[in-house]
JSON list of C-alpha atoms in Angstrom, two decimals:
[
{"chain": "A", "resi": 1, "resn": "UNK", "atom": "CA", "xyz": [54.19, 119.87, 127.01]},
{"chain": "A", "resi": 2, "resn": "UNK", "atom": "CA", "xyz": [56.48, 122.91, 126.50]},
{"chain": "A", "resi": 3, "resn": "UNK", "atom": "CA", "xyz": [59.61, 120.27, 124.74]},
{"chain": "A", "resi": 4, "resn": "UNK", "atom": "CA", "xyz": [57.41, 119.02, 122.66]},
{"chain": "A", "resi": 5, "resn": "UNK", "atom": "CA", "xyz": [56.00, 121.93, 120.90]},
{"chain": "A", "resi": 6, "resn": "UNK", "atom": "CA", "xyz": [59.45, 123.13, 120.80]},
{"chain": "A", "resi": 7, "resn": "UNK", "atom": "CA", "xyz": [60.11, 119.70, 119.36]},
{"chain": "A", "resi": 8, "resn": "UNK", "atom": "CA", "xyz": [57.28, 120.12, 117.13]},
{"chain": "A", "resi": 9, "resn": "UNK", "atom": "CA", "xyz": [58.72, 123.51, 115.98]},
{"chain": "A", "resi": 10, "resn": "UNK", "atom": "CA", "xyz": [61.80, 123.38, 115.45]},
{"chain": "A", "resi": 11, "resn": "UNK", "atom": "CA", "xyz": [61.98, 120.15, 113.85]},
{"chain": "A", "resi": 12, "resn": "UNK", "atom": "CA", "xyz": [58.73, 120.51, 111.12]},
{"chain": "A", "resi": 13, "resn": "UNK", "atom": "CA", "xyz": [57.57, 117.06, 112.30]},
{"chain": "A", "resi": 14, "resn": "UNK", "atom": "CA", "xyz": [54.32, 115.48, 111.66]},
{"chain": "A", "resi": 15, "resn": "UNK", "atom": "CA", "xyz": [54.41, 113.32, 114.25]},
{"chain": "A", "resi": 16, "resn": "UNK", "atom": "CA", "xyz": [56.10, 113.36, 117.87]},
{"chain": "A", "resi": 17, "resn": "UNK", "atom": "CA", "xyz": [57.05, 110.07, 119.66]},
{"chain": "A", "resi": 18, "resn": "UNK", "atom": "CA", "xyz": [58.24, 109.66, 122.77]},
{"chain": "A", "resi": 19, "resn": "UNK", "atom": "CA", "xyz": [60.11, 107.33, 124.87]},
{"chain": "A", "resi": 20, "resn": "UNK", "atom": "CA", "xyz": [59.47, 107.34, 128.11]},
{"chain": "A", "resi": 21, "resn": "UNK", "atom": "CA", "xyz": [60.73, 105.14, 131.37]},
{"chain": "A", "resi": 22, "resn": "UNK", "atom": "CA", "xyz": [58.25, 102.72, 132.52]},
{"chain": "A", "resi": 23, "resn": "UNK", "atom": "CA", "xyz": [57.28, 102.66, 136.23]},
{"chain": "A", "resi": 24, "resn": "UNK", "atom": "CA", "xyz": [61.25, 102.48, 137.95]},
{"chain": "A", "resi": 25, "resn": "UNK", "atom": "CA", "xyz": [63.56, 104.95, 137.09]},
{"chain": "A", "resi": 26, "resn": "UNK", "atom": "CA", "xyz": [66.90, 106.42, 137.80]},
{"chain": "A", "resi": 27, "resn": "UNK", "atom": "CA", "xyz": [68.68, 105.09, 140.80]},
{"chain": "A", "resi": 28, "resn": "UNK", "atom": "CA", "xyz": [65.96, 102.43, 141.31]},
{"chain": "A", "resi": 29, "resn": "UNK", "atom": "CA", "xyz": [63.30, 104.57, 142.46]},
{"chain": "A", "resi": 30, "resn": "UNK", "atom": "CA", "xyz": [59.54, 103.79, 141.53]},
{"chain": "A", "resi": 31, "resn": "UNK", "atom": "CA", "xyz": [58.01, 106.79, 139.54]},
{"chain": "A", "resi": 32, "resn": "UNK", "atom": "CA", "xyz": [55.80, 109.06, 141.46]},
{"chain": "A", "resi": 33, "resn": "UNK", "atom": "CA", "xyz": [53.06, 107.28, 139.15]},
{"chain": "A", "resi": 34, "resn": "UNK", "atom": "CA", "xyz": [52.60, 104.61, 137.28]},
{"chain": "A", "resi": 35, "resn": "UNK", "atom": "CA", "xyz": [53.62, 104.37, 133.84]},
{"chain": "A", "resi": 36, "resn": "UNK", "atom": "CA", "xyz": [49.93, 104.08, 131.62]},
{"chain": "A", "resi": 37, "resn": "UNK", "atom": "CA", "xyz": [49.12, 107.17, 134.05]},
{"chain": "A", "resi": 38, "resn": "UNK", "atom": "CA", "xyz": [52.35, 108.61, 132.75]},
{"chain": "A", "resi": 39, "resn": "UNK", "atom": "CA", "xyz": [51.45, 107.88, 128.96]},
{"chain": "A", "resi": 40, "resn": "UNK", "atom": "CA", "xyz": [48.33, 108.95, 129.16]},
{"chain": "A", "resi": 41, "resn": "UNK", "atom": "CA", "xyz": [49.27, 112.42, 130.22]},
{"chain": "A", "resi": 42, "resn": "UNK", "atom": "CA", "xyz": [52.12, 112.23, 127.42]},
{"chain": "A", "resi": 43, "resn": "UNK", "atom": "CA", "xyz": [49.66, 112.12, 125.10]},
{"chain": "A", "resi": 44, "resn": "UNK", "atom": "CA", "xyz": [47.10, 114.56, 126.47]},
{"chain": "A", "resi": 45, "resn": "UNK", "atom": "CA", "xyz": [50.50, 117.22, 126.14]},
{"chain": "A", "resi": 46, "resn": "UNK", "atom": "CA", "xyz": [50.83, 116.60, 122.84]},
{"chain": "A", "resi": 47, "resn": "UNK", "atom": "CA", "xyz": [52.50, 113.22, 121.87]},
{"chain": "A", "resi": 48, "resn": "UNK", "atom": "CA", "xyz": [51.11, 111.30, 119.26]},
{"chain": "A", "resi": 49, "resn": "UNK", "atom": "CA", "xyz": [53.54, 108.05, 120.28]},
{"chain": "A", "resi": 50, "resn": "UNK", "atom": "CA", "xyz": [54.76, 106.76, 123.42]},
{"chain": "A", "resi": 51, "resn": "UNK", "atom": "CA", "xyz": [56.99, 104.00, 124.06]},
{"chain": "A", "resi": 52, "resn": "UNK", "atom": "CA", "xyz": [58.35, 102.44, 126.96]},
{"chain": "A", "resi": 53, "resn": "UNK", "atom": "CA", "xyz": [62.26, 101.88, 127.59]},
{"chain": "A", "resi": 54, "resn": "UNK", "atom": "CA", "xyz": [62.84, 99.14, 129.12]},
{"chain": "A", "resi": 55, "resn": "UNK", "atom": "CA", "xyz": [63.55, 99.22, 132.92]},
{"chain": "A", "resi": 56, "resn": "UNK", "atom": "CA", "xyz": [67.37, 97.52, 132.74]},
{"chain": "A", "resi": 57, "resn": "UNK", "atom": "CA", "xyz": [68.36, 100.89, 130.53]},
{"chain": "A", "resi": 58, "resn": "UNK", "atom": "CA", "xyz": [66.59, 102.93, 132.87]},
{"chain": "A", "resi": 59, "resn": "UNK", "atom": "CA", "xyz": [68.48, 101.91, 135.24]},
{"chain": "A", "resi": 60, "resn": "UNK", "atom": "CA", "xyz": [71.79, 102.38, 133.70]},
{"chain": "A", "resi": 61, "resn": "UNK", "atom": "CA", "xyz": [74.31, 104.79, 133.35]},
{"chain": "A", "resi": 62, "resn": "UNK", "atom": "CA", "xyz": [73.34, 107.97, 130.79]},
{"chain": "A", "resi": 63, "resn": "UNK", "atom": "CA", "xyz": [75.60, 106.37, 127.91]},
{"chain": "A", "resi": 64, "resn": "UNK", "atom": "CA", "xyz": [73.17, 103.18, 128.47]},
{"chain": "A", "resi": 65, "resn": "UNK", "atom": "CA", "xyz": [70.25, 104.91, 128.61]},
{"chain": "A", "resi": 66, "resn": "UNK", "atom": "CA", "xyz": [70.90, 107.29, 126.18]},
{"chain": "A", "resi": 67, "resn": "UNK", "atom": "CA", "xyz": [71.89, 104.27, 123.34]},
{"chain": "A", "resi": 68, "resn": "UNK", "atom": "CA", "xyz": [68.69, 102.30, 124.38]},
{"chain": "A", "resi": 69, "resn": "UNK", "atom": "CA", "xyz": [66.20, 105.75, 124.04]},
{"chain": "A", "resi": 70, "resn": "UNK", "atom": "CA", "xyz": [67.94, 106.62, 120.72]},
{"chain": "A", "resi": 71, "resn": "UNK", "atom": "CA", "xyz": [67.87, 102.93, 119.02]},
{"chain": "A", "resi": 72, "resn": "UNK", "atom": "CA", "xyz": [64.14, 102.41, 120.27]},
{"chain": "A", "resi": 73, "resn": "UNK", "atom": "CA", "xyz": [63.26, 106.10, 118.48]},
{"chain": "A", "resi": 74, "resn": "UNK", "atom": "CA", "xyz": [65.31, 105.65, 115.10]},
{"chain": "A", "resi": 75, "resn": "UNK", "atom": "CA", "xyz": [64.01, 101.79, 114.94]},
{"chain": "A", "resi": 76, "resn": "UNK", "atom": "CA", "xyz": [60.43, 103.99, 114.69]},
{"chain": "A", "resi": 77, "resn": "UNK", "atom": "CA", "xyz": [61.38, 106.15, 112.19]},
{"chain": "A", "resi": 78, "resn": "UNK", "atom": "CA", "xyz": [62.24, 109.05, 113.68]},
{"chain": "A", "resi": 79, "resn": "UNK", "atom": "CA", "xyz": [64.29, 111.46, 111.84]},
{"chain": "A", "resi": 80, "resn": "UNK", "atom": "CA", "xyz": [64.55, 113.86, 114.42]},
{"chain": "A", "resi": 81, "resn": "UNK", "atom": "CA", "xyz": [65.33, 113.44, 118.07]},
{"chain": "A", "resi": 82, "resn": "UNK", "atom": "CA", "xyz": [64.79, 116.30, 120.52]},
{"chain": "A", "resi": 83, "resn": "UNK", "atom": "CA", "xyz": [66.35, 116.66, 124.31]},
{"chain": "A", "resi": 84, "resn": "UNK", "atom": "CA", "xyz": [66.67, 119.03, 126.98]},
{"chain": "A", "resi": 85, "resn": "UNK", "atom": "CA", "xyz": [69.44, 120.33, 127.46]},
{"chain": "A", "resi": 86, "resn": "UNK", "atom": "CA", "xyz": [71.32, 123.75, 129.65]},
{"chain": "A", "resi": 87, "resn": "UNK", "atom": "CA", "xyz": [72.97, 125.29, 126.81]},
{"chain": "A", "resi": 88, "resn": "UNK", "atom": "CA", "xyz": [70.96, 124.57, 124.15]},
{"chain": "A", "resi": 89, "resn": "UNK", "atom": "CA", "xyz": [73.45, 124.77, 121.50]},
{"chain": "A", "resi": 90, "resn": "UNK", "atom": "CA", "xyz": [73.23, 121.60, 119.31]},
{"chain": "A", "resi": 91, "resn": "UNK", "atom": "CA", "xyz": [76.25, 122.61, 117.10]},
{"chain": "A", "resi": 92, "resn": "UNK", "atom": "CA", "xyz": [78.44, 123.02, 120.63]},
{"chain": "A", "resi": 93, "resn": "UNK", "atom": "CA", "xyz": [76.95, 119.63, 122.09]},
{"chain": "A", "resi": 94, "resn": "UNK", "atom": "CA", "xyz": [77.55, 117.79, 118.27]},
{"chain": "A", "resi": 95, "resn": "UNK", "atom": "CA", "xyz": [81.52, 119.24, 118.76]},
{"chain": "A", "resi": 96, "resn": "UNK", "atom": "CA", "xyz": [82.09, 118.22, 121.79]},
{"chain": "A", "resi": 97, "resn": "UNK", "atom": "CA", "xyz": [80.52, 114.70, 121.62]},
{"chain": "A", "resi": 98, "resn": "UNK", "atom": "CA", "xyz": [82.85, 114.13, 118.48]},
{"chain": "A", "resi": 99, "resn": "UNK", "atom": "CA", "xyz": [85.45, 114.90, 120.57]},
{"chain": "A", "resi": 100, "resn": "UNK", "atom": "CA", "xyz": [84.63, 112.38, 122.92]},
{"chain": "A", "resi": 101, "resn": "UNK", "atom": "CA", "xyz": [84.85, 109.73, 120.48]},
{"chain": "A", "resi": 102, "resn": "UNK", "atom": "CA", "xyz": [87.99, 110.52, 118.80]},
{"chain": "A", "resi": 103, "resn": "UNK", "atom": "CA", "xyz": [89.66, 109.97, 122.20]},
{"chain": "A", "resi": 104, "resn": "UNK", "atom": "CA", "xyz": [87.37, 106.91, 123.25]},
{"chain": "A", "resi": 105, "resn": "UNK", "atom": "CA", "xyz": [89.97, 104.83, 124.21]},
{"chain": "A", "resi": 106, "resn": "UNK", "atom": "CA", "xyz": [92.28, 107.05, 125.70]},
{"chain": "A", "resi": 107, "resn": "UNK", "atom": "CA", "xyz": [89.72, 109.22, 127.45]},
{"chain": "A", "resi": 108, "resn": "UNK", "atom": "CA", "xyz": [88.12, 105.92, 129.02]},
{"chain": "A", "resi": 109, "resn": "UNK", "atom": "CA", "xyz": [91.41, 104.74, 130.15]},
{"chain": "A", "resi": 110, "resn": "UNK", "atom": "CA", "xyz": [92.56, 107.93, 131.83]},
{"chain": "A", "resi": 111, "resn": "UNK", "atom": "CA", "xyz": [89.25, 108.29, 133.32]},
{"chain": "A", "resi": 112, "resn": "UNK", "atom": "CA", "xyz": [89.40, 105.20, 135.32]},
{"chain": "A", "resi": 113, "resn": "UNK", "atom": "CA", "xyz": [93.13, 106.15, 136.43]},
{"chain": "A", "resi": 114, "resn": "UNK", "atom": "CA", "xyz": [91.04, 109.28, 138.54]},
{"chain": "A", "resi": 115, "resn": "UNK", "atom": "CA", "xyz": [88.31, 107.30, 139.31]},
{"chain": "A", "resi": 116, "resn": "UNK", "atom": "CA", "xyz": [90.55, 105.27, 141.21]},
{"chain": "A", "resi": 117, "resn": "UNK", "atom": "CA", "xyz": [92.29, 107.93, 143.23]},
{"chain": "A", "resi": 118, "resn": "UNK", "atom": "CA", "xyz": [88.50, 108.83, 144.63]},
{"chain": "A", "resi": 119, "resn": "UNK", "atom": "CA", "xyz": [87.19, 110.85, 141.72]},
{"chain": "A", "resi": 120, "resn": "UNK", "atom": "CA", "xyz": [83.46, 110.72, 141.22]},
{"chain": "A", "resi": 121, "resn": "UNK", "atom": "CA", "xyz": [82.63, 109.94, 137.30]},
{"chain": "A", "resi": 122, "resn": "UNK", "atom": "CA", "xyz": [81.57, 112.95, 135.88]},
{"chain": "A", "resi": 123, "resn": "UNK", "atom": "CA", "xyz": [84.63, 114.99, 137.58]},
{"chain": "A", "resi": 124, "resn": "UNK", "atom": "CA", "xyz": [86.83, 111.74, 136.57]},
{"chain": "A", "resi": 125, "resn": "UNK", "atom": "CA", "xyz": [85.52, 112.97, 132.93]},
{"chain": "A", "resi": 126, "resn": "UNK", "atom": "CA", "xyz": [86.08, 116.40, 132.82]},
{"chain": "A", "resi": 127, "resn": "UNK", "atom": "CA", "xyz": [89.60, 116.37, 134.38]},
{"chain": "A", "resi": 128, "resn": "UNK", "atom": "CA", "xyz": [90.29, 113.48, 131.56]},
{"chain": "A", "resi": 129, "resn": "UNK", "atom": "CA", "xyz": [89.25, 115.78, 128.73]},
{"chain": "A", "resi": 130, "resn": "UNK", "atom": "CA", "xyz": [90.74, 118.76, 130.38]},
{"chain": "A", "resi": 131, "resn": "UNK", "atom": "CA", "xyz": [94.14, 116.63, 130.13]},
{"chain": "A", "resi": 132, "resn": "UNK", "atom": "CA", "xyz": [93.44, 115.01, 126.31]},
{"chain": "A", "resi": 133, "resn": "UNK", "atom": "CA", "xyz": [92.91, 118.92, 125.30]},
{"chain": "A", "resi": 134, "resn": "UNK", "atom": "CA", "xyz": [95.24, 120.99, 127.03]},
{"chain": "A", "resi": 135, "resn": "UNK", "atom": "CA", "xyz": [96.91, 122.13, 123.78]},
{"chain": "A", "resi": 136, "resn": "UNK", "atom": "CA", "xyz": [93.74, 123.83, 122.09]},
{"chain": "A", "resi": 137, "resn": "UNK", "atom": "CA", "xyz": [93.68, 127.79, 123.30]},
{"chain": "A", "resi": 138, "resn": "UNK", "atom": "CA", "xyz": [91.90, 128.75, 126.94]},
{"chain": "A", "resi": 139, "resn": "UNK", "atom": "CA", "xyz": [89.02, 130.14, 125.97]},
{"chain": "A", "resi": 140, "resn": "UNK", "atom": "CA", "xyz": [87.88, 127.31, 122.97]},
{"chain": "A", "resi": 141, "resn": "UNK", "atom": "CA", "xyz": [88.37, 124.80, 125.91]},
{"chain": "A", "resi": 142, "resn": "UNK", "atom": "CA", "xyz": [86.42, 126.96, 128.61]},
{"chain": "A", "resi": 143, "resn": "UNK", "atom": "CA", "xyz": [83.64, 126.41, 125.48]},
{"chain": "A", "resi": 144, "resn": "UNK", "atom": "CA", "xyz": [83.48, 122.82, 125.50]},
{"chain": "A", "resi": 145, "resn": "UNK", "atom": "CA", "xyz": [84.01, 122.15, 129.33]},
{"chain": "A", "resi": 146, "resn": "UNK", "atom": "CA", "xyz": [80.54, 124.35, 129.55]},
{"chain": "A", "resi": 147, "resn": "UNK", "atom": "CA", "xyz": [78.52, 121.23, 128.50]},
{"chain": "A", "resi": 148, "resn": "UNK", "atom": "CA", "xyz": [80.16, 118.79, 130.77]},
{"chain": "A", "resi": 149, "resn": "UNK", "atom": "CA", "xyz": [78.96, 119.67, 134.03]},
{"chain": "A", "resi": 150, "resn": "UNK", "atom": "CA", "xyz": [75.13, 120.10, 133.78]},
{"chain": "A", "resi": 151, "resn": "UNK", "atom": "CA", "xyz": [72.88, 117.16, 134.09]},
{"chain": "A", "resi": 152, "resn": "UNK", "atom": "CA", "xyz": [71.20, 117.65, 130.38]},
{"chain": "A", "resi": 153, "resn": "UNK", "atom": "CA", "xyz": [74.23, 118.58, 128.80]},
{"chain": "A", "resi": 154, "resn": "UNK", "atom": "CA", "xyz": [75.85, 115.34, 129.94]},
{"chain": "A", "resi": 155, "resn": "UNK", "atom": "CA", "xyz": [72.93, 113.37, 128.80]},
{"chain": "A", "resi": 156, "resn": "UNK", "atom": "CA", "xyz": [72.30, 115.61, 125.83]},
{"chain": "A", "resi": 157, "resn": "UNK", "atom": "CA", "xyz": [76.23, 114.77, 124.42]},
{"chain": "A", "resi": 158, "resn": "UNK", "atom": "CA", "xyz": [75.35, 110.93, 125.19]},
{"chain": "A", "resi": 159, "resn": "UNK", "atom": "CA", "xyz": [72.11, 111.14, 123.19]},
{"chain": "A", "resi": 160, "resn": "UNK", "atom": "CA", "xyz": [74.32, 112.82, 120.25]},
{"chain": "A", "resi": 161, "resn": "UNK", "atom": "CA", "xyz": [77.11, 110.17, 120.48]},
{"chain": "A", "resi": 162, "resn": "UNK", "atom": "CA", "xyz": [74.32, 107.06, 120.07]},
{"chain": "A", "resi": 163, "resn": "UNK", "atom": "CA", "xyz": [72.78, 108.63, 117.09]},
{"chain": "A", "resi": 164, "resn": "UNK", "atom": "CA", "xyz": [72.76, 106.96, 113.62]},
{"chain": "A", "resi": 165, "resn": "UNK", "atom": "CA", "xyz": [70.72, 108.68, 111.79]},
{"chain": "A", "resi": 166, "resn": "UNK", "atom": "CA", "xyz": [68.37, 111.22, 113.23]},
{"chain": "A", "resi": 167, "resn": "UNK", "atom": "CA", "xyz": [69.23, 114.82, 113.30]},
{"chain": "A", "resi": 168, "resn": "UNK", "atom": "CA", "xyz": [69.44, 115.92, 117.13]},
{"chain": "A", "resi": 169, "resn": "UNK", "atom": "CA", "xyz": [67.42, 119.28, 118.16]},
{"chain": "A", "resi": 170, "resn": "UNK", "atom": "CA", "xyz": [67.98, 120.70, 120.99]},
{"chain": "A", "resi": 171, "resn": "UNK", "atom": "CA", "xyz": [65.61, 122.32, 123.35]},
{"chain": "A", "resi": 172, "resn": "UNK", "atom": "CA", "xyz": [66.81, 124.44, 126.05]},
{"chain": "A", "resi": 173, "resn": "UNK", "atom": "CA", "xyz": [65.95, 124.20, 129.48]},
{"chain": "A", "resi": 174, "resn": "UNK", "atom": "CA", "xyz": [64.45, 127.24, 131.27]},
{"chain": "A", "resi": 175, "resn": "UNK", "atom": "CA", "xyz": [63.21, 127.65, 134.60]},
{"chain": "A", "resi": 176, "resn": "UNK", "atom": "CA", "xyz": [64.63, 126.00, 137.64]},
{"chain": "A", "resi": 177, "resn": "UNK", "atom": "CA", "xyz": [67.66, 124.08, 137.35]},
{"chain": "A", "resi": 178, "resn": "UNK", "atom": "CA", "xyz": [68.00, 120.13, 138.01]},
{"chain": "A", "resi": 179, "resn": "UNK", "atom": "CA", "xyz": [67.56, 119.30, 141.85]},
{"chain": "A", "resi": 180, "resn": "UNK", "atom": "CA", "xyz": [66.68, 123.13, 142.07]},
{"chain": "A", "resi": 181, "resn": "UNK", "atom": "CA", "xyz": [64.52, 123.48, 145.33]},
{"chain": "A", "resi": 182, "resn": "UNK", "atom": "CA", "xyz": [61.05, 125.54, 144.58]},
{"chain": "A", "resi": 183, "resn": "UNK", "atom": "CA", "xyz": [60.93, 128.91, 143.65]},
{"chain": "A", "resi": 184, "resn": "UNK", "atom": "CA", "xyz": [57.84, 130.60, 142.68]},
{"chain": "A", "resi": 185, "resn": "UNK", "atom": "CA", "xyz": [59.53, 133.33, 140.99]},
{"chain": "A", "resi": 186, "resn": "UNK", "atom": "CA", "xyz": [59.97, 130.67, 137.92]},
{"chain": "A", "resi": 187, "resn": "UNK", "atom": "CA", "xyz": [57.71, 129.59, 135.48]},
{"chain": "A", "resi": 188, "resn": "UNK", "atom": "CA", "xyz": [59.14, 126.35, 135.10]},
{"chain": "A", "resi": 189, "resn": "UNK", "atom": "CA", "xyz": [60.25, 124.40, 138.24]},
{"chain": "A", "resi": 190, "resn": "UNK", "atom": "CA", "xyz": [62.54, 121.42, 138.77]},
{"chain": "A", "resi": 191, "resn": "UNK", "atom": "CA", "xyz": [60.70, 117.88, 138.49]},
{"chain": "A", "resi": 192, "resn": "UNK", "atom": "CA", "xyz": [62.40, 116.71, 141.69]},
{"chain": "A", "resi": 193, "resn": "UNK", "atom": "CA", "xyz": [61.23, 120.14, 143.81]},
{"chain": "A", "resi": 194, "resn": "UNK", "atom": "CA", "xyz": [57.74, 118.98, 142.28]},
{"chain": "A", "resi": 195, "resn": "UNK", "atom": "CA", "xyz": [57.92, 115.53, 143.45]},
{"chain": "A", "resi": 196, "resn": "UNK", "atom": "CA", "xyz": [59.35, 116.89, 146.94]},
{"chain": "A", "resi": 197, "resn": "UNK", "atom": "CA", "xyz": [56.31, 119.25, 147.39]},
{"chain": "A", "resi": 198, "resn": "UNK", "atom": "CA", "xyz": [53.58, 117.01, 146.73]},
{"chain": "A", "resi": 199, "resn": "UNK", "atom": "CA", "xyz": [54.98, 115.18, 149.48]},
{"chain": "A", "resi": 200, "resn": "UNK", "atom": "CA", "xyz": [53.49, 117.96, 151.62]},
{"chain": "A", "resi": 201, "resn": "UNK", "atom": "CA", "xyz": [49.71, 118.88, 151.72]},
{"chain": "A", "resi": 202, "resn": "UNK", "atom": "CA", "xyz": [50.76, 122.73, 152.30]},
{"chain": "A", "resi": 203, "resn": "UNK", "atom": "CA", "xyz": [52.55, 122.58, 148.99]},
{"chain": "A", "resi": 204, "resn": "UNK", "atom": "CA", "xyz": [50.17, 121.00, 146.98]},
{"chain": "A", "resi": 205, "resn": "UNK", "atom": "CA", "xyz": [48.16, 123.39, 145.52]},
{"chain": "A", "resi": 206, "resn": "UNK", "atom": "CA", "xyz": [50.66, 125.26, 145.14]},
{"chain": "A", "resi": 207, "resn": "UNK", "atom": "CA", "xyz": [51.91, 122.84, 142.99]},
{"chain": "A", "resi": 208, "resn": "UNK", "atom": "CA", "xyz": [48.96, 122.54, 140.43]},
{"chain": "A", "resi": 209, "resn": "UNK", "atom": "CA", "xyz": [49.91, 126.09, 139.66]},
{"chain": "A", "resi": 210, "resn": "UNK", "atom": "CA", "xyz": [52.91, 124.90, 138.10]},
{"chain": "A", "resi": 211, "resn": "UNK", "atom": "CA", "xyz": [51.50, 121.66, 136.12]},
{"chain": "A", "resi": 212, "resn": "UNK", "atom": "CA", "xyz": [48.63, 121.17, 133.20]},
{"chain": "A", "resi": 213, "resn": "UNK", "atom": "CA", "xyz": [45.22, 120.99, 134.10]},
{"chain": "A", "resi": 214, "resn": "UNK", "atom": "CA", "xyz": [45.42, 117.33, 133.48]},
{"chain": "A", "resi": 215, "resn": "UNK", "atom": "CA", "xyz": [48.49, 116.83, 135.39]},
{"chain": "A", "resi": 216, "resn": "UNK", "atom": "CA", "xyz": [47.14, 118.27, 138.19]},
{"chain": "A", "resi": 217, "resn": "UNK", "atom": "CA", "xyz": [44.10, 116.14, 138.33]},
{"chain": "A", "resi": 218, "resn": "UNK", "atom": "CA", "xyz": [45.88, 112.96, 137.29]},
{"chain": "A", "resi": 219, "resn": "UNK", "atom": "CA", "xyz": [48.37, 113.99, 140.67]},
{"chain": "A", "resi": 220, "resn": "UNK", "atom": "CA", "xyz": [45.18, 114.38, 142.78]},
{"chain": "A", "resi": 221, "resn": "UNK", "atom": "CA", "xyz": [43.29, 111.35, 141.66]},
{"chain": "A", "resi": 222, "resn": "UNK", "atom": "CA", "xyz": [46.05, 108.59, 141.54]},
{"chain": "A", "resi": 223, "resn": "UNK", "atom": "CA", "xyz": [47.84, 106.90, 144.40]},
{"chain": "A", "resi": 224, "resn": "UNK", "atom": "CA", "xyz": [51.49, 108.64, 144.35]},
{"chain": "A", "resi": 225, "resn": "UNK", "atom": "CA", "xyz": [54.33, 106.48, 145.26]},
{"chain": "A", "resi": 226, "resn": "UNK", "atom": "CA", "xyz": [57.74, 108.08, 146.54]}
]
């Protein structure tokens, strides 16, 4: 609810759509639940449009899902496409990601080099990039290696790269952190400490102090699946 008034208010919109996974997600795993549950509690927080993407991008890697979410969106329409993201800077994000293209070619090719010596991907990425701009001053490239480690970011610079012609806004995240455990000192927890506690019937109240009214009943009432 809380993205897309931002979305609503920093863009001017008069509409918000929203594209949404359907009932599998990342990694394979089934959503907690199902996906018209899901849309229907999209549009009780706000969203006037909400579309499914289809499970095989939901499945794939963030430059696949990222393409698929951002084709579906502009094939609406949409002029404007918002995302979460750490930093929040959309001018430091749109940088960077232009970055990343100019050295497609060679940045994919050294990043399968240190994939191969035992790298995971995302550190394969950064040490490639580190390499391709070594010649730029410290502190410019301490700037743009700020948005490649944090889960948003990453996806937030993929969502930038598959754009054609919306205008990206960028909402910042606040609150707990991705895979953050619960902590009732914020306002705002991670979805995967959520999804965690309601696995627990100590927790679960304490949950519905941290969701919409709606959410809350929609958690009670329907069969959960983890």
């Amino acid at each position: 609810a809380m993205q897309m008034e931002q979305a609503r208010r920093l863009s001017g919109c008069d509409a918000v759509a929203v594209a949404m996974s359907g009932d599998y997600v990342q990694r394979g795993e089934p959503a907690i639940l199902d996906k018209w549950t899901r849309c229907r509690l999209a549009l009780e927080a706000g969203a006037d449009l909400v579309v499914e993407i289809p499970v095989l991008f939901c499945l794939g890697n963030a430059s696949q899902y990222a393409s698929a979410s951002v084709r579906i969106l502009e094939a609406l329409g949409c002029d404007s496409i918002a995302f979460g993201s750490e930093c929040g800077d959309a001018e430091l994000l749109t940088d960077v990601a232009a970055i990343l293209d100019s050295y497609r070619d060679e940045l994919e090719d050294r990043i399968s080099r240190f994939a191969k010596e035992g790298i995971s991907y995302p550190s394969a990425r950064s040490e490639a990039y580190k390499s391709l701009r070594s010649g730029v001053r410290e502190d410019v490239l301490a700037r743009e290696m700020s948005v490649m480690s944090d889960p948003n970011d990453i996806l937030a610079l993929e969502y930038i790269r598959s754009l054609r012609s919306a205008r990206p806004i960028c909402v910042k995240r606040v609150g707990a952190g991705h895979g953050d455990g619960f902590d009732c000192s914020c306002g705002f927890q991670s979805a995967g400490a959520i999804r965690k506690g309601l696995r627990s019937a100590d927790d679960h109240d304490m949950i519905t102090r941290f969701v919409p009214g709606y959410t809350s009943k929609a958690l009670e009432e329907e069969k959960l699946t983890f």
